[in-house]
Tab-separated table of C-alpha atoms in Angstrom:
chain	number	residue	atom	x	y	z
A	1	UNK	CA	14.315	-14.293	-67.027
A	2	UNK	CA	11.204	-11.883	-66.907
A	3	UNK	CA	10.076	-11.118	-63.483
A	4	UNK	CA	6.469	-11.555	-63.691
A	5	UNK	CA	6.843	-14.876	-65.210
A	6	UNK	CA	8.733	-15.806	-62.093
A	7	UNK	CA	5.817	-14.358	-59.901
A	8	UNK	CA	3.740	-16.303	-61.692
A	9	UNK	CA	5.306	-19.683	-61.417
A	10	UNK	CA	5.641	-18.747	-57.218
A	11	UNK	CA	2.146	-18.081	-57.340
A	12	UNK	CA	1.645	-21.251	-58.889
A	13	UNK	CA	3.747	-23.386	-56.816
A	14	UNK	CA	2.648	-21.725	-53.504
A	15	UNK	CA	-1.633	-22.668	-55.240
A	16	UNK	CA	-0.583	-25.980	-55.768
A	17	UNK	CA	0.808	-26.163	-52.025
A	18	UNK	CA	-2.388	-24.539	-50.500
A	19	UNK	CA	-0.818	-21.883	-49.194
A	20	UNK	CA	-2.076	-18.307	-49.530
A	21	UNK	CA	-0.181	-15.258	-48.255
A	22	UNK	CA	-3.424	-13.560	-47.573
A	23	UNK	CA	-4.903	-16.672	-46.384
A	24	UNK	CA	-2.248	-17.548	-43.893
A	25	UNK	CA	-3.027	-19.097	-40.491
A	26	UNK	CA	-3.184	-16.614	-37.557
A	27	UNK	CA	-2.755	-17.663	-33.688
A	28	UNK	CA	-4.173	-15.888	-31.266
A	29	UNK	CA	-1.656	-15.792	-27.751
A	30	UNK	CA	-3.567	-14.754	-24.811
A	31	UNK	CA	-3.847	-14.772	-21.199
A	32	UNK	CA	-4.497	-13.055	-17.848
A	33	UNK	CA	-2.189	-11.959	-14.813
A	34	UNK	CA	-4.151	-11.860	-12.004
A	35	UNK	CA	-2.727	-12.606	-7.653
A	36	UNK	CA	-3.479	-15.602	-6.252
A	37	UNK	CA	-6.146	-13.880	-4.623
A	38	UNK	CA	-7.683	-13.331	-8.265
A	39	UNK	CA	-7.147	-9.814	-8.854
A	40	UNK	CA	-6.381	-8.668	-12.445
A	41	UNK	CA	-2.677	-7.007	-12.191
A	42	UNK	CA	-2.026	-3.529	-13.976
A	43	UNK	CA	0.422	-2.152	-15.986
A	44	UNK	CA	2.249	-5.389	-16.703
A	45	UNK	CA	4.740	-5.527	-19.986
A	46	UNK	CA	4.144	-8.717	-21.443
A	47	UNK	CA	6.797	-9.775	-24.346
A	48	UNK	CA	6.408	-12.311	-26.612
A	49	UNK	CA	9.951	-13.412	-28.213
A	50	UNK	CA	11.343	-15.684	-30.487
A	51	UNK	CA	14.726	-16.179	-32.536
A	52	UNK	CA	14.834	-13.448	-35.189
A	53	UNK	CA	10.957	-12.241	-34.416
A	54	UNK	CA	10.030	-9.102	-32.706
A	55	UNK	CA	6.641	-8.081	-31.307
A	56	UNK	CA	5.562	-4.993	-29.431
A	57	UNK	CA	5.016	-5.233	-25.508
A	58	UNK	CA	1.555	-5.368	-24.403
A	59	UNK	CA	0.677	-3.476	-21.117
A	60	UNK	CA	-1.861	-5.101	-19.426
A	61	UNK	CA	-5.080	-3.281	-18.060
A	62	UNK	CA	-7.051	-3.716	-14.913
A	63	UNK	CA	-8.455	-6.919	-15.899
A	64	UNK	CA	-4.781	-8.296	-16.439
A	65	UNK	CA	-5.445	-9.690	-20.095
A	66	UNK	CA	-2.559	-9.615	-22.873
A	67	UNK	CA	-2.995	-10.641	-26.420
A	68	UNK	CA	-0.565	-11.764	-29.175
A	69	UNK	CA	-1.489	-12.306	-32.946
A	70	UNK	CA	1.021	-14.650	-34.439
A	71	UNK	CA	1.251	-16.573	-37.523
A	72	UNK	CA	4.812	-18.414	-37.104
A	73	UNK	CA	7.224	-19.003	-34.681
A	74	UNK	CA	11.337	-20.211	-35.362
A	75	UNK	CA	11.546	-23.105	-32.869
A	76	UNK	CA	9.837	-22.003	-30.235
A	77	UNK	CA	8.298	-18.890	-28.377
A	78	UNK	CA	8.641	-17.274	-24.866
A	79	UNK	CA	6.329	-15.003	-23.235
A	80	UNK	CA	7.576	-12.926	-20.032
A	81	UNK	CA	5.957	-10.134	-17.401
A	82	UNK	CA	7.438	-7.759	-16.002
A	83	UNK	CA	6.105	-4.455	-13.564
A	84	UNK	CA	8.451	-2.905	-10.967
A	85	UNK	CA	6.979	0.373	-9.500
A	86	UNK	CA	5.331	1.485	-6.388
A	87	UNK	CA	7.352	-0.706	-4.370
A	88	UNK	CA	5.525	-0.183	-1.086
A	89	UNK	CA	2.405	-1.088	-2.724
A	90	UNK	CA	0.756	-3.311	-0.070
A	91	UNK	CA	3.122	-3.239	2.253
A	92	UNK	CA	2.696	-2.553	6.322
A	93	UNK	CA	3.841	-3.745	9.822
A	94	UNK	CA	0.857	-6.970	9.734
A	95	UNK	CA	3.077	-8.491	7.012
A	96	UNK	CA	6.207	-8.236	9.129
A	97	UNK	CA	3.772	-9.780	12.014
A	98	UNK	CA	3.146	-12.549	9.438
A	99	UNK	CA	6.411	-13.598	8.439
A	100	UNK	CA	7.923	-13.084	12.184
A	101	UNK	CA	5.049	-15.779	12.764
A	102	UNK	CA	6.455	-18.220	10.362
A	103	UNK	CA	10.134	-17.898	11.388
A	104	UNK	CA	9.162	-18.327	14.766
A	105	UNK	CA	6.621	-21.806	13.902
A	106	UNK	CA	3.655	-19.818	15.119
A	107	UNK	CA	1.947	-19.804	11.857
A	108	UNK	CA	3.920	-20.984	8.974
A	109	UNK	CA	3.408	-18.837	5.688
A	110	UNK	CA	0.663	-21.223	4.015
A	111	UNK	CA	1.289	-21.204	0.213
A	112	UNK	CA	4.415	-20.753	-2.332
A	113	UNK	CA	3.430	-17.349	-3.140
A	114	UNK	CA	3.742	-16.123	0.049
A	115	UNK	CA	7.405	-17.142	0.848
A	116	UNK	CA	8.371	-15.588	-2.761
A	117	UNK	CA	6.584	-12.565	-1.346
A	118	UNK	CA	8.284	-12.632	2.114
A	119	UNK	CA	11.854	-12.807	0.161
A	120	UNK	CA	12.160	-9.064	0.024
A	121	UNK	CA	15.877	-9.383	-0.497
A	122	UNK	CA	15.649	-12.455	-3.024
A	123	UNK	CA	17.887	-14.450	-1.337
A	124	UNK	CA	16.007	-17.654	-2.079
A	125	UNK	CA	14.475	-18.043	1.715
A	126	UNK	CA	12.492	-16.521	4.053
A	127	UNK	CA	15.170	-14.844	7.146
A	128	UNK	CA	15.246	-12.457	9.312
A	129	UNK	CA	16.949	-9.648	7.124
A	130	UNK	CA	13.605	-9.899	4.630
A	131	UNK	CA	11.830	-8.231	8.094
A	132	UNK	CA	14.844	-5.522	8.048
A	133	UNK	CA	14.424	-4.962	4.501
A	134	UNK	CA	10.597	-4.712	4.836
A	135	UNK	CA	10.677	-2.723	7.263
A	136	UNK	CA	12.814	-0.054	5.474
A	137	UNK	CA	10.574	0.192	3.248
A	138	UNK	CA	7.749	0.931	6.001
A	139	UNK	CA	9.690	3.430	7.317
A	140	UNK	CA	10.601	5.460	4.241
A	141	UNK	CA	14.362	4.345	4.081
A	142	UNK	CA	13.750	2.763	0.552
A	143	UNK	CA	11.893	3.680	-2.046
A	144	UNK	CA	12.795	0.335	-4.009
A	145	UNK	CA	13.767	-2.659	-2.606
A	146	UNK	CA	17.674	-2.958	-3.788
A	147	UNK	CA	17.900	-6.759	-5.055
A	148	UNK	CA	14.454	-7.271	-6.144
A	149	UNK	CA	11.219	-6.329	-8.561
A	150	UNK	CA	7.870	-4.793	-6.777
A	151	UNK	CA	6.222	-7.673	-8.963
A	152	UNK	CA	7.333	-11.257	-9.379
A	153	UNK	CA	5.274	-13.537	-11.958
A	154	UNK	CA	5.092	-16.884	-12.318
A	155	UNK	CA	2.853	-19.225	-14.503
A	156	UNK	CA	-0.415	-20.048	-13.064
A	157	UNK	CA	0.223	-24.073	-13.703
A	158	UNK	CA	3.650	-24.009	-12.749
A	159	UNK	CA	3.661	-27.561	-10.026
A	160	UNK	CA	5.963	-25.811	-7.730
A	161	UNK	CA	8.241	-29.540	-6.530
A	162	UNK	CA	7.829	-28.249	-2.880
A	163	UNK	CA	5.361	-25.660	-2.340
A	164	UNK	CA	7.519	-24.711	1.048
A	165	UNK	CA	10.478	-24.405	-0.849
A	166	UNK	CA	9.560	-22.566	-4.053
A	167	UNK	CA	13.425	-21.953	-4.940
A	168	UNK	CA	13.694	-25.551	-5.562
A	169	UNK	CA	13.908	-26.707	-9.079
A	170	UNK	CA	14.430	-29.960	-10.203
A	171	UNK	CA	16.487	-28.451	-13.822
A	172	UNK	CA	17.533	-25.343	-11.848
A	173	UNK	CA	18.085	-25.379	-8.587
A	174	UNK	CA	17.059	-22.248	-6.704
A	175	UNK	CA	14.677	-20.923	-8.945
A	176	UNK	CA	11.443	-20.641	-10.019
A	177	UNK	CA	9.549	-20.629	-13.433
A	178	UNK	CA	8.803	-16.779	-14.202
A	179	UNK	CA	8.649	-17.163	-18.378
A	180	UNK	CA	6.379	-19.540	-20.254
A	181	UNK	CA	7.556	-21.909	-23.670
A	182	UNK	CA	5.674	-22.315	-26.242
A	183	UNK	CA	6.255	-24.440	-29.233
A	184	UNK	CA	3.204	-25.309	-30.623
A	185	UNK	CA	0.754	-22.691	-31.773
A	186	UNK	CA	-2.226	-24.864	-32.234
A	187	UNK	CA	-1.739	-26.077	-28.612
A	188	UNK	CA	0.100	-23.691	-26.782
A	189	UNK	CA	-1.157	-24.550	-23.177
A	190	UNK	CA	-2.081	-22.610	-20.274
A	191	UNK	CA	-1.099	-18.720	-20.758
A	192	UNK	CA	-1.859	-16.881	-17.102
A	193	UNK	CA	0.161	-16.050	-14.489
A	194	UNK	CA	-0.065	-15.512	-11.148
A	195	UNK	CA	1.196	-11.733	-9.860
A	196	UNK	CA	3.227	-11.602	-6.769
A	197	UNK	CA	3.559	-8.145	-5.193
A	198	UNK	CA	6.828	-8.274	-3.080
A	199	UNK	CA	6.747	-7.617	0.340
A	200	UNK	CA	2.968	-7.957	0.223
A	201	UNK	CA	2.293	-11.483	2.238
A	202	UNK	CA	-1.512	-10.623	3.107
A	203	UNK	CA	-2.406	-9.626	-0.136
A	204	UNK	CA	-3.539	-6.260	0.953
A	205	UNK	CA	-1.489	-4.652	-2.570
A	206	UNK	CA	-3.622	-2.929	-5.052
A	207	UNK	CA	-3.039	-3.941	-7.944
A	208	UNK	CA	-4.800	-1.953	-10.273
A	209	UNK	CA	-2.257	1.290	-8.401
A	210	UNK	CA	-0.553	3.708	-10.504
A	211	UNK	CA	-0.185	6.126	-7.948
A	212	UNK	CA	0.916	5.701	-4.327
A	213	UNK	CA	-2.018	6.726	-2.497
A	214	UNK	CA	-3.057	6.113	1.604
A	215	UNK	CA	-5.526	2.772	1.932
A	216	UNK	CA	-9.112	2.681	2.261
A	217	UNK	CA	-10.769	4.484	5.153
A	218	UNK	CA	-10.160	3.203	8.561
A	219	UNK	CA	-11.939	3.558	11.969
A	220	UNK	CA	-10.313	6.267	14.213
A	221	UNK	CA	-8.677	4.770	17.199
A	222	UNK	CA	-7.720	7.820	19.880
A	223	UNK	CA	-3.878	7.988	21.695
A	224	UNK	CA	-3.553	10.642	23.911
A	225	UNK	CA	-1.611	12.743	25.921
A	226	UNK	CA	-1.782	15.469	27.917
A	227	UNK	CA	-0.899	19.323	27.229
A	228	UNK	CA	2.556	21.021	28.114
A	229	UNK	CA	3.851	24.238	27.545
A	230	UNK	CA	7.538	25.285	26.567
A	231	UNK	CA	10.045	27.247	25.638
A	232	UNK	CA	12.324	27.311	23.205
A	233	UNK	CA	15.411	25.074	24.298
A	234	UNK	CA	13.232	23.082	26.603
A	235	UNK	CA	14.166	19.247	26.540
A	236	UNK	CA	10.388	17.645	27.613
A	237	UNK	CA	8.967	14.113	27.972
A	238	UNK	CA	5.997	13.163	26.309
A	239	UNK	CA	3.838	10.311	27.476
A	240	UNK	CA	1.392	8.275	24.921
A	241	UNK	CA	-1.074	6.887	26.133
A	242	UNK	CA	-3.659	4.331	24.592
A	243	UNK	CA	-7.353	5.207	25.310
A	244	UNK	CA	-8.813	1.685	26.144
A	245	UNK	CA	-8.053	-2.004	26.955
A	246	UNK	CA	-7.019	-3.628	24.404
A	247	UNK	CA	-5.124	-6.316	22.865
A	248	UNK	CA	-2.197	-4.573	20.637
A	249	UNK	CA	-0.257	-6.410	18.330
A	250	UNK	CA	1.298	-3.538	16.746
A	251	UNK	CA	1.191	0.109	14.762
A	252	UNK	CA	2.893	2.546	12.353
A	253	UNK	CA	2.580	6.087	11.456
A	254	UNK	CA	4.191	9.508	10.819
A	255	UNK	CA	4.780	11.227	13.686
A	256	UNK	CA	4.764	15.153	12.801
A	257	UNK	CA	6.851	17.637	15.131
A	258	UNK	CA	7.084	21.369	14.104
A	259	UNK	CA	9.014	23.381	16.076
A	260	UNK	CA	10.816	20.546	17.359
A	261	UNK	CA	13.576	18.035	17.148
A	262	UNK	CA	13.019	14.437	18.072
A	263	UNK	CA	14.947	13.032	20.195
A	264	UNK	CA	13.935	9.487	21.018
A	265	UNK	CA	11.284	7.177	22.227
A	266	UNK	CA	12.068	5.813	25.467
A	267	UNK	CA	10.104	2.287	25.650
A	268	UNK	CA	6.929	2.086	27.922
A	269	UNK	CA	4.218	-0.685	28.134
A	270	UNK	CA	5.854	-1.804	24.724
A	271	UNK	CA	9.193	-3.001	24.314
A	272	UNK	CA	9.929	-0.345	21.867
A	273	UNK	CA	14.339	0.651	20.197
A	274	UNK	CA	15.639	1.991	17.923
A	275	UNK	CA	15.010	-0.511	15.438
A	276	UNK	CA	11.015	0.112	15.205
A	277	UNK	CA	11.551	4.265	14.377
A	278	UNK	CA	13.470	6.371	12.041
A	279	UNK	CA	14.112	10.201	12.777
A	280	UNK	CA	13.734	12.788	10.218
A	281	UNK	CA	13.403	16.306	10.197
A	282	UNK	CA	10.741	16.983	12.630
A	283	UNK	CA	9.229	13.841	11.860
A	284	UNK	CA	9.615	10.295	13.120
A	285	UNK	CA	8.645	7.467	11.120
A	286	UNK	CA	7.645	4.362	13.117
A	287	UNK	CA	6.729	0.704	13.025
A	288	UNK	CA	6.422	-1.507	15.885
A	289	UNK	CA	5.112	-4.850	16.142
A	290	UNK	CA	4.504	-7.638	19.354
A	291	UNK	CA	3.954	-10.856	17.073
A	292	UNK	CA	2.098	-12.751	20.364
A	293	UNK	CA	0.059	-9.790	20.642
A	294	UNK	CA	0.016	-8.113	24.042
A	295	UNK	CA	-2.540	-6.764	26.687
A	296	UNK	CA	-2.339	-3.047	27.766
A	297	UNK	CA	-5.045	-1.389	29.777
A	298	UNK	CA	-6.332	1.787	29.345
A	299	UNK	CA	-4.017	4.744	29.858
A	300	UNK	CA	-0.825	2.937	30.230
A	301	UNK	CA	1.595	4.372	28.819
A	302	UNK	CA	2.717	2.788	25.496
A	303	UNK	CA	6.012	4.855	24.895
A	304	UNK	CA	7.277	8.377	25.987
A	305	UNK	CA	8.464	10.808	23.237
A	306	UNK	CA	11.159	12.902	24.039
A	307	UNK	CA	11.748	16.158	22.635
A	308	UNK	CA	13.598	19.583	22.294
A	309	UNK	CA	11.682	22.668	21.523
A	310	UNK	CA	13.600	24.600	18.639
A	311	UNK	CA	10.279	27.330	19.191
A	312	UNK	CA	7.858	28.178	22.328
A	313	UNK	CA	4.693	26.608	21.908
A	314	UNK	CA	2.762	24.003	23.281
A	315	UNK	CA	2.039	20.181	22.522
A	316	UNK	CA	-1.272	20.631	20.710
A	317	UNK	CA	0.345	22.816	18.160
A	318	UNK	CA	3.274	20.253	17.440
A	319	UNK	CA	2.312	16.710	17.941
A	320	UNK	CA	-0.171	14.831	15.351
A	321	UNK	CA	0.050	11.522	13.396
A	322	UNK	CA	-0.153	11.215	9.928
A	323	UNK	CA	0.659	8.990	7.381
A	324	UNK	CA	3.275	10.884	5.426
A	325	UNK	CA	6.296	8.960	5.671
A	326	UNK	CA	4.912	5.723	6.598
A	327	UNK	CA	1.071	5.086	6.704
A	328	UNK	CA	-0.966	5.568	9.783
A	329	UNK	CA	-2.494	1.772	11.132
A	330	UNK	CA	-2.723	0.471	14.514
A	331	UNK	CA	-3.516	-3.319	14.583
A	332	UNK	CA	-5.819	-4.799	17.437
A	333	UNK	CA	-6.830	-8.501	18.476
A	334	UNK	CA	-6.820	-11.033	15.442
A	335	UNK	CA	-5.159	-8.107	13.160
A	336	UNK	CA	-8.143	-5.722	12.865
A	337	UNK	CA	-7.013	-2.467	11.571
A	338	UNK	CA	-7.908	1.049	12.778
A	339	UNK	CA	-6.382	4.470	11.997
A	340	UNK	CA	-4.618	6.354	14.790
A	341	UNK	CA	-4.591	9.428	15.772
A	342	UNK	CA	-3.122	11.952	18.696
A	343	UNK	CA	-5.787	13.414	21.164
A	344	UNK	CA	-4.463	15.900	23.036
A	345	UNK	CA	-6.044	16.074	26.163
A	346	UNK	CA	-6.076	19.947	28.230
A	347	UNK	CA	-8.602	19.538	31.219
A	348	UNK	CA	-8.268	23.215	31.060
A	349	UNK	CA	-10.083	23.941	27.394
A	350	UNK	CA	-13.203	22.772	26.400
A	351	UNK	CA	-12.839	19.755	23.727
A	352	UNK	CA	-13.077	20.893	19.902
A	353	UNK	CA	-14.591	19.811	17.125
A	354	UNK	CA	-11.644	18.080	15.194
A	355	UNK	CA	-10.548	16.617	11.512
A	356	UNK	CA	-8.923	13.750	12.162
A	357	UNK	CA	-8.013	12.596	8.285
A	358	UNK	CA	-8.848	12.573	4.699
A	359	UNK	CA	-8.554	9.092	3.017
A	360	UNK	CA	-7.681	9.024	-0.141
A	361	UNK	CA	-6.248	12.588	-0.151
A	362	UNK	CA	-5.636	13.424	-3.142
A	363	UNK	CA	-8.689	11.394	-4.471
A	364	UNK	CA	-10.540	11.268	-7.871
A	365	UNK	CA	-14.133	10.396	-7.232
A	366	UNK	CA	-14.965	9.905	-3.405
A	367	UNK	CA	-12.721	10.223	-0.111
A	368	UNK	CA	-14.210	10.049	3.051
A	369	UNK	CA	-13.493	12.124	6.237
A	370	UNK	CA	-13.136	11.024	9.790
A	371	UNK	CA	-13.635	13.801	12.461
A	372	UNK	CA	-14.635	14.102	16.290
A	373	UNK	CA	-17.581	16.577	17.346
A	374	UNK	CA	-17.801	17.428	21.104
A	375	UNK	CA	-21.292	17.776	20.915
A	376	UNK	CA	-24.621	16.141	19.223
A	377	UNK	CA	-25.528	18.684	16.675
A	378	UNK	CA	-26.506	19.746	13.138
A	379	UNK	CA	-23.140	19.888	11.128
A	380	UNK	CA	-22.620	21.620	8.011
A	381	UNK	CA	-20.210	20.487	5.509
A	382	UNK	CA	-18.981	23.154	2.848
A	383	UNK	CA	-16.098	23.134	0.327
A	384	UNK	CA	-14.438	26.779	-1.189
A	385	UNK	CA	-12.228	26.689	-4.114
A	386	UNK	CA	-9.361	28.889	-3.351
A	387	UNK	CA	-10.485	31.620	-4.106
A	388	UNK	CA	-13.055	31.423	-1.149
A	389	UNK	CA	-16.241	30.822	-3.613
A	390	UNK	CA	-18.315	28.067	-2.121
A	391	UNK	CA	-18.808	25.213	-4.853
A	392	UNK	CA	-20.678	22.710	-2.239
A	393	UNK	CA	-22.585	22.732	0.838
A	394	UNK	CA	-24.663	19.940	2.862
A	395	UNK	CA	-25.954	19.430	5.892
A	396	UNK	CA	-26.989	16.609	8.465
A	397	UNK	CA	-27.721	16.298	12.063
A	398	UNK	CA	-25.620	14.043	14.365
A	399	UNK	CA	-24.373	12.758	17.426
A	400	UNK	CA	-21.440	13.037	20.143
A	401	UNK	CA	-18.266	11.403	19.381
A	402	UNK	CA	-16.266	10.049	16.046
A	403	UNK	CA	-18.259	10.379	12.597
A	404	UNK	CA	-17.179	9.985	8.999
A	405	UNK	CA	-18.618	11.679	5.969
A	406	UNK	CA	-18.417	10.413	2.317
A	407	UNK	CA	-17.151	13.342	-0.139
A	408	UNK	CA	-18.077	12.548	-3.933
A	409	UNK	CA	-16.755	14.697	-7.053
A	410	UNK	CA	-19.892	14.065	-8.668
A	411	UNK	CA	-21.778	16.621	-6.626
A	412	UNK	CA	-19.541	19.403	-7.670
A	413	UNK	CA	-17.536	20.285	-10.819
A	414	UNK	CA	-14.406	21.996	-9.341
A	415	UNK	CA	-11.299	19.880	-9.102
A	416	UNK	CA	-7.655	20.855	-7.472
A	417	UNK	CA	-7.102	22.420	-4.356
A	418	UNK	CA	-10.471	22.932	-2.472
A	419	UNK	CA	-10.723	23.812	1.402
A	420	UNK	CA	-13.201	22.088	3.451
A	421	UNK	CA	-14.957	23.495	6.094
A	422	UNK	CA	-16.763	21.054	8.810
A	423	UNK	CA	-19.213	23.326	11.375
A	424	UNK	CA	-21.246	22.959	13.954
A	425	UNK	CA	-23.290	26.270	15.806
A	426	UNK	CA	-20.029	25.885	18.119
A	427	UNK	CA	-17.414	24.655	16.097
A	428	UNK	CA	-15.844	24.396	12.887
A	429	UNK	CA	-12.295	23.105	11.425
A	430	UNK	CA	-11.003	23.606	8.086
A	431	UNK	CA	-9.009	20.900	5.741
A	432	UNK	CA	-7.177	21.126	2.416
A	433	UNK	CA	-8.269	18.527	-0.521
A	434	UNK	CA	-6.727	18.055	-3.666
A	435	UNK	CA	-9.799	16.413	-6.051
A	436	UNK	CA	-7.923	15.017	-9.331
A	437	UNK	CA	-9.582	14.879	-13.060
């Protein structure tokens, strides 16, 4: 039989049907991811499946919105999200306070979210070995948690049957909806999800981040110790002090240690062991936590480092904080946050002007600086490329004590490794800064 006159009865047929190809209905399959604290989630793969029908994964953006343009489905359709990267995303030593809280019936974890968050090890409850797990991750043991995603994702109308027990499923027991069904494409229902960042029970995560970077400025809060001078093969105690009365609940940060090997912290005002600290080469990695919160006074002694000089030198060339390994927080009455760092005290030198951090370093389009000046005065602020040619320079006048300053790449156009150079008619320091396009 001639082809066309087959096309044209098809044609006819498919007229007298209503049906068009070019005229065929379209669906549109949409939705948002967003945390329960309504934050559009990042860098999600949404799929859309069904039997014998492919689609390309949609990534979300910062607003957490994925689209699908469908015009059939064979039985039924199943949309899923997945994003597992940056696992420490959000993470810190207040989320182990929080979930030591709820094991102990202090303050139960308040919502189903939470406990999926707190289940670092996805074991389908909330134990002690999620705070060991956690807190491997704080201290730069893992990079990934080994039986579980950075992201979980559930739909945002799943009626969890007991919202203290999200594992439990009426169907499936020990689970939880993380895919959504759809079988009609005229009424497909409710298409969000809700984002859960593992590990992350105070919802502190970012989660528009694609890069591991340190969090948002924090207020310095001063330790301090006092100078000592060695030699090379010296074995020396080093006490910490904290510089006021307060109420601690807890801290963690990078201890740095040229020039010498760490031996151990011996346990001071704080019941501190081996559990809260990991050693690495010439650098100790620490987390410690006191979930009822405790009282120390000003210059008690929280802990006492002790150390083995592999060089001469003294304690103000080897000892800072940082946040390299784990990030650098101390956390104060009703969990306020503040960043730490090591003053060493010599009654014998006059006090220096001193760069305490960078935060976010490397940073894309404003960081801000915390520093100590001795002395009121007029203090410049200047960056050099690396070359030494100065690209920036500002000025303002101010007072004694702990200042920050607000760096933005839209007063300058160079962008890599800059220097910065903070002086006073006294003083000055200098600081590396890596600006990103």
């Amino acid at each position: 039989m001639n082809h066309n006159y087959i096309q044209v009865i098809v044609c006819a047929l498919l007229s007298l049907s209503g049906f068009s190809a070019s005229t065929a209905q379209s669906y549109t399959l949409s939705g948002t991811i967003k945390t329960e604290l309504d934050q559009g989630v990042k860098n999600v793969a949404v799929t859309l499946s069904s039997p014998g029908q492919v689609y390309p994964t949609y990534i979300t953006g910062d607003d957490g919105f994925y689209s699908f343009q469908v015009q059939s489905i064979n039985g039924e359709a199943t949309i899923s999200a997945a994003r597992n990267d940056f696992h420490k995303n959000g993470i810190s030593t207040l989320d182990l306070v929080k979930i030591q809280k709820h094991l102990l019936g202090i303050a139960p974890l308040d919502s189903p979210y939470q406990y999926i968050a707190a289940d670092a090890n996805n074991s389908q409850n909330v134990s002690a070995i999620d705070l060991i797990e956690i807190r491997k991750m704080i201290l730069g043991l893992y990079n990934e948690f080994p039986s579980n995603q950075s992201w979980r994702f559930v739909p945002a109308d799943y009626v969890f049957p007991d919202p203290y027990n999200p594992w439990l499923n009426m169907i499936y027991p020990y689970t939880f909806h993380e895919t959504i069904t759809i079988t009609d494409l005229e009424n497909p229902g409710n298409l969000d999800f809700i984002g859960i960042k593992i590990g992350d029970v105070n919802g502190t995560a970012q989660p528009h981040l694609n890069q591991i970077l340190p969090r948002e400025s924090l207020v310095p809060f001063e330790l301090k110790t006092e100078q000592q001078f060695y030699r090379e093969g010296d074995i020396i105690n080093v006490p910490i002090r904290i510089s006021s009365n307060q109420k601690l609940t807890g801290f963690q940060f990078t201890l740095a240690a040229p020039g010498m090997e760490i031996l151990n912290i011996l346990p001071g005002q704080i019941s501190i062991s081996e559990e809260h600290f990991l050693i690495y080469n010439g650098k100790m990695a620490v987390s410690w936590f006191d979930e009822n919160t405790i009282d120390v006074a000003a210059e008690d002694v929280l802990f006492t480092l002790q150390l083995r000089a592999t060089n001469s030198g003294n304690i103000s060339q080897a000892l800072s904080i940082n946040s390299e390994i784990t990030g650098a927080e101390i956390y104060l009455a009703n969990e306020e946050t503040f960043l730490p760092f090591l003053n060493i005290h010599d009654q014998h030198v006059e006090s220096d002007l001193k760069i305490i951090s960078c935060a976010p370093n490397p940073w894309k389009e404003e960081t801000t600086v915390s520093f100590y000046i001795p002395e009121s005065d007029q203090v410049s602020f200047t960056l050099f490329d690396v070359s030494g040619r100065e690209i920036f320079s500002t000025s303002t006048y101010l007072k004694r004590g702990h200042q920050q300053y607000q760096l933005r790449s839209s007063d300058f156009k160079a962008r890599g490794m800059l220097v910065l150079e903070i002086k006073t008619a006294k003083y000055s320091e200098v600081m590396k800064l890596i600006v990103t396009e």
